[in-house]
XYZ file of C-alpha atoms in Angstrom:
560
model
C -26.737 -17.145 26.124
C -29.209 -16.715 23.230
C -28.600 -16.631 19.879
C -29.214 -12.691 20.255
C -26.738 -12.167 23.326
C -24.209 -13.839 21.427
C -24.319 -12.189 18.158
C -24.500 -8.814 20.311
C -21.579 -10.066 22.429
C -19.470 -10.812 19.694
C -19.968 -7.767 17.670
C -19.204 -5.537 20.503
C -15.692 -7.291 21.469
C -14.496 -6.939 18.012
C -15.436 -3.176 17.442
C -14.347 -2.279 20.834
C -11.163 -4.326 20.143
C -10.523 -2.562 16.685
C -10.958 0.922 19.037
C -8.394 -0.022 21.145
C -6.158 -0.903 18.147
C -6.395 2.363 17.181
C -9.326 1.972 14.184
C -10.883 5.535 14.156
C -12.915 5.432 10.727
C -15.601 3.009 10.925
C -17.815 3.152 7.542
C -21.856 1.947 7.389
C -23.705 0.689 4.828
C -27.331 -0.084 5.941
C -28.555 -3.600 5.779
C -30.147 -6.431 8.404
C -27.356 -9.227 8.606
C -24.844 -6.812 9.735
C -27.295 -5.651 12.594
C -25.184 -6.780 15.313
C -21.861 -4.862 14.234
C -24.216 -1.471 13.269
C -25.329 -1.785 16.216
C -21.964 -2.248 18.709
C -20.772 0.961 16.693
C -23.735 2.798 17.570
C -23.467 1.921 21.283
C -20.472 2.530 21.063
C -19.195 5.794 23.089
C -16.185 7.350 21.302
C -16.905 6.293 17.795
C -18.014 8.949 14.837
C -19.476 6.818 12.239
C -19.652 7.374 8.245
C -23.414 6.071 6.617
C -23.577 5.757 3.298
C -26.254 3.735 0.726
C -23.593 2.708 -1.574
C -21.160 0.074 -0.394
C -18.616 1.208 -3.605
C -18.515 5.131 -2.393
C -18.055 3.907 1.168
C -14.952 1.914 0.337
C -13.616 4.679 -1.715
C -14.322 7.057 1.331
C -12.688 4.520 3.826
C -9.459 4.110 1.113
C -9.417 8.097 0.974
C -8.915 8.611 5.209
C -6.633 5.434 4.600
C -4.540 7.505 2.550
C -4.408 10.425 4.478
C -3.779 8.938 7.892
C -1.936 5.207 6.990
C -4.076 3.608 9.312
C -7.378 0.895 8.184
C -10.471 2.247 7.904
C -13.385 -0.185 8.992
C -15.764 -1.132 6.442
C -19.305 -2.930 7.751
C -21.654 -3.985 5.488
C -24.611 -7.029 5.178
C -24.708 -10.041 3.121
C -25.051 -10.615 -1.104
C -23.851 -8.044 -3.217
C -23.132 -5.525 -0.663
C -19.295 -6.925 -0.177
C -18.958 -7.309 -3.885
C -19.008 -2.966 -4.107
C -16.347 -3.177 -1.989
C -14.347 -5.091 -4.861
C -13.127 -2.015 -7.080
C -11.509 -0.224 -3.532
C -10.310 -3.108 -2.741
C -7.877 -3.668 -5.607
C -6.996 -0.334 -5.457
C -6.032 -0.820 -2.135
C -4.271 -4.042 -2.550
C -2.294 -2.498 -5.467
C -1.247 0.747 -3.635
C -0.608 -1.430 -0.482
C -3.375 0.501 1.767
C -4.595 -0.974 4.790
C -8.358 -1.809 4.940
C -10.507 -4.135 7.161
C -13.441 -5.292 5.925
C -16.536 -6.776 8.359
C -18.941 -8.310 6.106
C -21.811 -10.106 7.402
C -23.073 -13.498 6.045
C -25.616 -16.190 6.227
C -25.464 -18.917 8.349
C -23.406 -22.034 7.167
C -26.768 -24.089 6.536
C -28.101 -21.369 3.994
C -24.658 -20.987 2.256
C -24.521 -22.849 -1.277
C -28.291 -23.638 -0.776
C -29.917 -21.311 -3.277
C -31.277 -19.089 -0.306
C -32.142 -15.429 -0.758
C -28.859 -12.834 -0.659
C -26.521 -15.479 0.282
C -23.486 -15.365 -2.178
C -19.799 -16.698 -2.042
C -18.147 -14.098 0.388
C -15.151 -16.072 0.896
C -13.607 -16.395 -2.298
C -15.270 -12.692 -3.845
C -11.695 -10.843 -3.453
C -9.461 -13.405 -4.564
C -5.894 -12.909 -4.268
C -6.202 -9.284 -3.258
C -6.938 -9.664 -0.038
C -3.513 -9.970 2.697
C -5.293 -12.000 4.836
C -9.074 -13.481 5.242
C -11.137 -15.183 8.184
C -14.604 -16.516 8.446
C -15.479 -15.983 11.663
C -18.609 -18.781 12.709
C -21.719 -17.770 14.123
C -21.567 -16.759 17.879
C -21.261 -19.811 19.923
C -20.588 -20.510 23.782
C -17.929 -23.297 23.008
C -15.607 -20.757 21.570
C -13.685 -18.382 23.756
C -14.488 -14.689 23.338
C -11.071 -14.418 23.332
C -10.510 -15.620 20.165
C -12.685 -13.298 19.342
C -10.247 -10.058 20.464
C -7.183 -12.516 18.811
C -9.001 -12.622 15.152
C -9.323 -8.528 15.737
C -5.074 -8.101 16.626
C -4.421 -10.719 13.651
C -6.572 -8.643 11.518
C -5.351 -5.340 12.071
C -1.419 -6.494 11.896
C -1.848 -8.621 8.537
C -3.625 -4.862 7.560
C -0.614 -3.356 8.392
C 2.080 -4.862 7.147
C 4.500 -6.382 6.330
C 3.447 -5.462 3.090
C -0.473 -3.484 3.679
C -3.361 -4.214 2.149
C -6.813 -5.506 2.578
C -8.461 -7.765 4.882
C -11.322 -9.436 5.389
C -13.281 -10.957 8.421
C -16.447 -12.488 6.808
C -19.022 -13.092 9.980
C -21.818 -15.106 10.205
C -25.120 -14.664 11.937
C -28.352 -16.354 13.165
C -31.379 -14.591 13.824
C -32.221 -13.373 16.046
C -29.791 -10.746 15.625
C -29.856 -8.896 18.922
C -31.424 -9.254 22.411
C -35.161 -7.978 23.192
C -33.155 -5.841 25.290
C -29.705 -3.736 24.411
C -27.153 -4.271 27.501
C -25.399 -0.981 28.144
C -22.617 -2.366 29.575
C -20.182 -5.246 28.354
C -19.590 -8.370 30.068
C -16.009 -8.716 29.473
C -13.107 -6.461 31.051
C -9.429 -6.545 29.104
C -5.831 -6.621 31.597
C -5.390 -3.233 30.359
C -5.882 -0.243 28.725
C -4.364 -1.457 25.620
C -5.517 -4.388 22.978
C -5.847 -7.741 24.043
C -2.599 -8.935 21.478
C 0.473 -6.124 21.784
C 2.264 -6.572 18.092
C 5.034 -4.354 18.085
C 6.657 -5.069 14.280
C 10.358 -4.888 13.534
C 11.455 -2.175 11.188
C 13.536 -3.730 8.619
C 16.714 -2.300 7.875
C 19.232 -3.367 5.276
C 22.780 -4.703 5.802
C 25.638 -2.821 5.741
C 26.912 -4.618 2.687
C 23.662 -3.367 0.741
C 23.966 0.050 2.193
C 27.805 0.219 0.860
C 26.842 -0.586 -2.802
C 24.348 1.876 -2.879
C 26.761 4.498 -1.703
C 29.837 3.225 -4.075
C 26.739 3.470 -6.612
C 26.265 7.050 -6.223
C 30.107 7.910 -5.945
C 30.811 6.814 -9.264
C 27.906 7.567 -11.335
C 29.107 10.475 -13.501
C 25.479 11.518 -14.120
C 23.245 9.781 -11.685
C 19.850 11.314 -11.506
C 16.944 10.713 -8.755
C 13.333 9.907 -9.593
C 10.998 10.140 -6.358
C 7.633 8.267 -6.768
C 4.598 7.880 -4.497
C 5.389 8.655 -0.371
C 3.661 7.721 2.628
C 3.715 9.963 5.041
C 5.369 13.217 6.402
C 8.261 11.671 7.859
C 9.170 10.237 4.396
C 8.817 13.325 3.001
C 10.849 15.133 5.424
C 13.729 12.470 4.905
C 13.215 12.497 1.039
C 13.314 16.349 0.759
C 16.373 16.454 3.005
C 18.348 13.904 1.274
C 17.646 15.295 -2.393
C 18.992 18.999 -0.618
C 21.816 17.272 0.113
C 22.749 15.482 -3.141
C 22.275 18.378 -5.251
C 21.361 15.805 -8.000
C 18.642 16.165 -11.001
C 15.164 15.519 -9.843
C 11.945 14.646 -10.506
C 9.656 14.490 -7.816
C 6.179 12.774 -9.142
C 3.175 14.643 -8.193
C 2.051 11.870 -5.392
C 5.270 11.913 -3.782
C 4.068 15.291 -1.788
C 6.906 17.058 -2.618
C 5.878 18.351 -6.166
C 4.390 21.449 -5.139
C 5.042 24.060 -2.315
C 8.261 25.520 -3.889
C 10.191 22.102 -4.350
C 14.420 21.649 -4.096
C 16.098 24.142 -6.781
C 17.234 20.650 -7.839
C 13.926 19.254 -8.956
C 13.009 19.944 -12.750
C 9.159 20.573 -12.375
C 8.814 19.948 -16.585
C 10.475 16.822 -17.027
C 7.674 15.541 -18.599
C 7.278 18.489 -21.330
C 11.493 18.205 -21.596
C 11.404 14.613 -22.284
C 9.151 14.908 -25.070
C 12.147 17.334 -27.187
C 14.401 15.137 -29.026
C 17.632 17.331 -28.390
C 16.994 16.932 -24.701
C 16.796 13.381 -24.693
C 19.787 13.411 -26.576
C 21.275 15.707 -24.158
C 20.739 13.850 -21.088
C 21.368 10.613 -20.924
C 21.450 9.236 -17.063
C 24.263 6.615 -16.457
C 22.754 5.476 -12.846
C 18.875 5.970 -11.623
C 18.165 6.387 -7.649
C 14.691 5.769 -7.317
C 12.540 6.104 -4.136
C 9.220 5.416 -3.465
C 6.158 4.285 -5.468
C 5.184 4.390 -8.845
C 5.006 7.507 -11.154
C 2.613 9.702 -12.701
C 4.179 10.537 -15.245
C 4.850 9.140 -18.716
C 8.280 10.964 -19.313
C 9.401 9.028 -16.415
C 8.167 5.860 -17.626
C 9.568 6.158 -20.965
C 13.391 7.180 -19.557
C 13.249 4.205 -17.309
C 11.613 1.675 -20.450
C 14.729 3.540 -22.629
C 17.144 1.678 -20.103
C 19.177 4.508 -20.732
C 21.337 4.505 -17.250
C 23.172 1.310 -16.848
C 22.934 1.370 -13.232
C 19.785 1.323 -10.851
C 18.984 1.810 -7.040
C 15.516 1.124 -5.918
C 14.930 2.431 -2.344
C 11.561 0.747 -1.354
C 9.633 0.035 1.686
C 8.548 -3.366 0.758
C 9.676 -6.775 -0.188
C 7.310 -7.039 -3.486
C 8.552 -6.611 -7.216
C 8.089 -2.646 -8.312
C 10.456 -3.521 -11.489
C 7.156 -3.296 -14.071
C 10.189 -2.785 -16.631
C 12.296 -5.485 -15.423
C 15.705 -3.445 -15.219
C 17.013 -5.119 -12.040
C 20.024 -3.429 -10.185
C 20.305 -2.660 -6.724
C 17.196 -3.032 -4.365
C 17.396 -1.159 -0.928
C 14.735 -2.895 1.293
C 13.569 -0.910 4.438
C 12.479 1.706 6.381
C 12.780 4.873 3.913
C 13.886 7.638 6.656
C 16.693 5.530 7.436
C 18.498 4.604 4.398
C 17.869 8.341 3.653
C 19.611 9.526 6.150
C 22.212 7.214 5.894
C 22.835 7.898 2.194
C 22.902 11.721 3.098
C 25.695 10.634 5.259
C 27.598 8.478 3.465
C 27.330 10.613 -0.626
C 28.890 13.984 -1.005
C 27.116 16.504 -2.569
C 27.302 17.249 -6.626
C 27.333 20.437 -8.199
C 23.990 20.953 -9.689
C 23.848 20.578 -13.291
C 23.272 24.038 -14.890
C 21.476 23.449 -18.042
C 19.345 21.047 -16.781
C 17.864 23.758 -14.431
C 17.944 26.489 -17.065
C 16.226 23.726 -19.674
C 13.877 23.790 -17.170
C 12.844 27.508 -16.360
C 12.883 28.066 -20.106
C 9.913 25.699 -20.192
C 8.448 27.472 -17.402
C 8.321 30.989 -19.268
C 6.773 28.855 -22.208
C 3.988 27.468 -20.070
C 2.816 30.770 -18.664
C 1.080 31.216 -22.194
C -0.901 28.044 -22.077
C -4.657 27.866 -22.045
C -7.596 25.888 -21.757
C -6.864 23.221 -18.957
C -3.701 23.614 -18.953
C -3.799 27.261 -17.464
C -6.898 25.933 -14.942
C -4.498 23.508 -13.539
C -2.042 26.123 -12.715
C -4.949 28.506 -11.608
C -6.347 26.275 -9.153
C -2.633 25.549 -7.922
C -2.149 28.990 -7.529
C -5.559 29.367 -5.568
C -4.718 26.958 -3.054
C -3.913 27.967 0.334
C -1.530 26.441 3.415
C -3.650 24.234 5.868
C -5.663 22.861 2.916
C -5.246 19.306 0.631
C -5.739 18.292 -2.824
C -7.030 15.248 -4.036
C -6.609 14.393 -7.897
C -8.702 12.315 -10.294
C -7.135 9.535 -12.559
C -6.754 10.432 -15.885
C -6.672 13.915 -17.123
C -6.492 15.953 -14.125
C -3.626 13.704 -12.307
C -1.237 14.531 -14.832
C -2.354 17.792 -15.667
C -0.820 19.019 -12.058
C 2.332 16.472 -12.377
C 2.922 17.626 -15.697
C 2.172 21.321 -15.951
C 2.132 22.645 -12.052
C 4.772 25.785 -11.170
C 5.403 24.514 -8.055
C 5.523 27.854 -6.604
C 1.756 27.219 -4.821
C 1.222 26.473 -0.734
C 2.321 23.327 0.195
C -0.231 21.055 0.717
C -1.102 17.194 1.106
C -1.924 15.384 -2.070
C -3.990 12.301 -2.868
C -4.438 10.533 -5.866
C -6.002 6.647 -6.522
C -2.982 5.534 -8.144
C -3.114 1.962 -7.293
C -5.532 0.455 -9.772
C -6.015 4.225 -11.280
C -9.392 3.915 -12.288
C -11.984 6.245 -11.864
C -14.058 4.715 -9.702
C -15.492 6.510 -6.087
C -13.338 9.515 -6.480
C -15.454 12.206 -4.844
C -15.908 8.812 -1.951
C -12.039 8.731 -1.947
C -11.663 13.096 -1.919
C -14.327 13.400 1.051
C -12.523 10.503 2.811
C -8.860 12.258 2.462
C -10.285 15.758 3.412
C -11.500 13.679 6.678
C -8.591 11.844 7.527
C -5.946 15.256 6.478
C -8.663 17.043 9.143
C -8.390 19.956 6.405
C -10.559 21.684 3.485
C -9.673 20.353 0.326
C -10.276 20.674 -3.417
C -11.013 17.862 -5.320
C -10.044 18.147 -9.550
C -11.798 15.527 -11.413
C -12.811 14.673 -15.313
C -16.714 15.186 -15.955
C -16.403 10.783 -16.534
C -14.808 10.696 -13.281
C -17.777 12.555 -11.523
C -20.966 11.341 -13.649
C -19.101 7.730 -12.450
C -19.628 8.961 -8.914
C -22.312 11.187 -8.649
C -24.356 9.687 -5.779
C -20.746 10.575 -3.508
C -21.497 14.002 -3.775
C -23.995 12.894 -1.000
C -21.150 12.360 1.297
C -20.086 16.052 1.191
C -23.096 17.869 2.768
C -22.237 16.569 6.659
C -18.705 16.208 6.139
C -16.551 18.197 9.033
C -14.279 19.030 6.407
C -15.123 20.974 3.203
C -14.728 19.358 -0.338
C -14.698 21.852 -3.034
C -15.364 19.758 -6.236
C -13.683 21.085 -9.190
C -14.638 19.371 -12.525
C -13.359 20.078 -16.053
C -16.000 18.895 -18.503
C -14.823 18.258 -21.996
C -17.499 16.331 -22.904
C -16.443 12.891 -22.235
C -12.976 11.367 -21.906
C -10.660 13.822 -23.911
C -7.819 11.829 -22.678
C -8.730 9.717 -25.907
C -8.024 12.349 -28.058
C -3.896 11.693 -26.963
C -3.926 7.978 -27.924
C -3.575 6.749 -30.960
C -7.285 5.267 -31.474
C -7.681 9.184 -32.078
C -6.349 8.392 -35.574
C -9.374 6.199 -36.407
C -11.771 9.074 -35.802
C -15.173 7.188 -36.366
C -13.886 4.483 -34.003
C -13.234 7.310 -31.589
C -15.698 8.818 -31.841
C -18.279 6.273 -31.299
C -16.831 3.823 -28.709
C -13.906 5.729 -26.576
C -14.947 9.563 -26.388
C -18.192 9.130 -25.288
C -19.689 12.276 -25.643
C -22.521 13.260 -23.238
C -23.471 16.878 -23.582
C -24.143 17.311 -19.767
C -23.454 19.795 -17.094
C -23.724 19.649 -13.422
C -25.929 22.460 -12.299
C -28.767 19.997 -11.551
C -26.379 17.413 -10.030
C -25.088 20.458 -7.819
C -29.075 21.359 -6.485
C -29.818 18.061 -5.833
C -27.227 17.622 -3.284
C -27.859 20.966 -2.090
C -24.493 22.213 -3.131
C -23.335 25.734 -4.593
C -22.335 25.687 -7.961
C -20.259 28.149 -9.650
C -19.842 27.858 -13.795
C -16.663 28.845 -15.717
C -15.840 28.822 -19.073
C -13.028 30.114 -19.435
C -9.609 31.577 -17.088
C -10.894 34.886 -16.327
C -14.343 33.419 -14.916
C -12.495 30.314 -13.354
C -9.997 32.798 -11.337
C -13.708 34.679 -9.975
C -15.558 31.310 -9.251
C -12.683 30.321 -7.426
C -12.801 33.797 -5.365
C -16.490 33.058 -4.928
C -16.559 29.495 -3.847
C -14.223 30.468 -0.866
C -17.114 32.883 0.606
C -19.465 30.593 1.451
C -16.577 27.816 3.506
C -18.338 24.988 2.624
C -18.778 22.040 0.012
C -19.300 23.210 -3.681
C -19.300 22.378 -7.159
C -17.181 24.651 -9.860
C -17.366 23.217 -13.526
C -15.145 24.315 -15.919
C -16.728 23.596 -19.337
C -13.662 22.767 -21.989
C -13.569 21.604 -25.343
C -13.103 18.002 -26.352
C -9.681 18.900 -28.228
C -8.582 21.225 -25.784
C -5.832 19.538 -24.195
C -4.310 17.766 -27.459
C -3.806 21.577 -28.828
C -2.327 22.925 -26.225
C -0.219 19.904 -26.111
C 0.617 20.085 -29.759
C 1.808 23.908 -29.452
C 3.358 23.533 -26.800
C 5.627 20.591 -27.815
C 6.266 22.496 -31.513
């Protein structure tokens, strides 16, 4: 074959492969060394391709179908720099445990560490958090194309699991890139329907013995409380919600868990955070053993009970063999498949009565909330406005714990997503048009006005998206979630280096991307825009214009 041939050969085993793995999201970022891999997508029949000219939105939007569907999203891009955008998605994936497959194209071995033009060191650019990394050498006749298909399976399962993440195949080409002429057909048939490599993983389970301390655990505890953090998918959530019915016990459900909102368990105190914050409550409740399930938390309350080390006894129900002890308190560690050491604890503990004041703590907080304003009440308006069959996707900072903090609970219930790996603000309206893909629903998006000037050129993503992304911003002038730390105190350092104050809006940003934008400043004109925004069914922009002290008032009355 010729050089050409080859490369096209290659590229269309391992995309056809990847489709036969079950790899539905395949994400484009235009370039010339990745030519032969553009290409096999484009030839290829049942594929729906995203484009998108910057390689750091594109991850974000390949980590945001990630999250909605648990499956890797294929990202393609050329040679240089284009990889390196990938970086910031990348660690968010690694530290979330996402799966993501990455197909970066690269010079040839000659014109590596040679000073040639856009040829950079690919190899090492993720460093440790990548799961597992290849570089696949140019097409060549002496190697088998099945090794080709073999690198594909190995890739998708190291993807996967045991413990997901990212992976990267870095692939070198040759020019030519492609043939004179495209073949439409491909010269290589598979023994079935299937992928070339059948990995069927185990689902760990743990022993009996473990199982048996966890329920003795429970048994005794006198005032055993659960915490439920980030979960996966539905079928965790199902097991979760079913389990915490059962026990009857205090709850806290964190806002990524799913389970926050959509009228949770009468068990779950939707204002632990606010409680927490009361002196006579966390005198009053003092948890002697923690059952914690899931991922990590939101929420500071939570943080601060578990870095108390209040309860002298722990469970941590996890799907993964890594540490997830960031305040080293030990105790038990359940390792395996969540829905079955939920069910098996639901029927192995007994049910408790539910503890009265804790609930009644609780709806008294409630009725005090229902007088809040600024973004406090827009967090509970747009709650309120959102409707079954739709999602919600959450920026880091502000708007992330506004809803885990301050949300009734009493709204539809709907998917959430939130980058709560790495939490940085990086690619969120990427990572919100990516989730309302992969969810197959409308959803809103709430971000800070930081978080979207940080991503502005994703707002390109939302005009030929299948599935609408209404963008909701509050704008309080640049990072008010400054204002709650204690660098407030030193209000010319403040000021100066961690507010950043901007004095933008987003009407322009709205018409440039050809998307409707509705203003509101204030509750009454936020409740119309958000009547108005649902006329027109697609893609908008609604800014909600806030001062920079907003939120640290509200907070302060609130906590008086």
């Amino acid at each position: 074959m010729e050089t050409g041939e080859r490369n096209f050969l290659w590229a269309r085993l391992m995309i056809e492969e990847l489709w036969r793995l079950g790899a539905r999201c395949f994400c484009l970022a235009p370039g010339s060394r990745c030519t032969p891999l553009t290409a096999a997508v484009a030839m290829h029949g049942g594929i729906r391709s995203v484009q998108h000219f910057d390689e750091r939105g594109l991850a974000y939007h390949a980590l945001g179908q990630t999250r909605a569907t648990g499956l890797p999203a294929v990202l393609i891009c050329t040679s240089g720099t284009a990889a390196a955008n990938f970086a910031p998605a990348v660690a968010e994936a690694a530290m979330d445990r996402l799966p993501m497959l990455m197909l970066t194209a690269d010079r040839p071995p000659e014109l590596r560490d040679a000073q040639a033009n856009q040829a950079i060191d690919q190899v090492r650019l993720f460093g440790g958090s990548l799961r597992w990394q290849f570089d696949l050498p140019c097409p060549d006749d002496e190697m088998a194309p099945q090794a080709v298909l073999t690198t594909m399976d190995q890739a998708w399962r190291r993807a996967l699991g045991p413990i997901a993440g990212p992976v990267q195949i870095n692939c070198m080409y040759r020019q030519p890139f492609l043939p004179a002429q495209l073949p439409s057909t491909l010269n290589f048939s598979w023994a079935t329907d299937g992928p070339y490599t059948v990995h069927r993983p185990s689902i760990p389970l743990p022993d009996d013995g473990t199982m048996a301390s966890a329920v003795e655990l429970l048994r005794s505890a006198a005032r055993p409380m659960v915490l439920i953090g980030g979960l996966r998918s539905a079928a965790e959530q199902t097991a979760v919600r079913e389990l915490v019915h059962h026990l009857r016990l205090p709850t806290v459900a964190d806002i990524t868990s799913g389970l926050r909102l959509g009228r949770p368990d009468p068990c779950c105190l939707a204002h632990f955070e606010m409680l927490w914050k009361q002196p006579s409550f966390r005198e009053a409740w003092r948890p002697d053993l923690i059952l914690r399930i899931g991922g990590r938390f939101v929420g500071k309350a939570v943080e601060l009970l578990l870095a108390a080390g209040c309860a002298t006894q722990g469970i941590r129900v996890q799907s993964h063999p890594e540490r997830d002890d960031p305040f080293h308190l030990g105790g038990l560690v359940v390792e395996g498949e969540l829905v079955t050491i939920c069910e098996r604890l639901r029927a192995a503990v007994p049910s408790a009565e539910p503890v009265e004041w804790l609930l009644a703590a609780d709806r008294r907080m409630a009725d005090r909330l229902t007088a809040s304003t600024g973004e406090v009440a827009a967090a509970r308006l747009v709650e309120a406005d959102l409707q079954t069959g739709e999602g919600l996707f959450l920026g880091a900072s502000l708007p992330v714990r506004h809803f885990n903090t301050f949300a009734t609970g009493d709204g539809a219930p709907v998917p959430v997503g939130a980058n709560r790996g790495a939490s940085g603000i990086d690619g969120t309206v990427a990572a919100a048009a990516g989730f309302a893909q992969g969810v197959r629903r409308p959803v809103t998006l709430v971000l800070g006005d930081l978080a979207l000037l940080h991503d502005l050129n994703s707002l390109a993503l939302l005009g030929g998206l299948e599935h609408a992304v209404r963008v909701i911003v509050f704008n309080n002038g640049g990072g008010g979630i400054f204002s709650l730390l204690p660098i407030a105190d030193q209000a010319q350092l403040h000021e100066r280096y961690f507010f950043t104050p901007h004095g933008w809006r987003f009407e322009h940003a709205a018409a440039m991307f050809h998307l409707p934008y509705f203003p509101a400043d204030g509750e009454g004109s936020l409740r119309e825009m958000l009547s108005r925004s649902r006329r027109g069914g697609g893609s908008c922009l609604i800014e909600v214009v806030t001062g920079p002290e907003d939120y640290k008032r509200t907070m302060a009355e609130l906590t008086r």
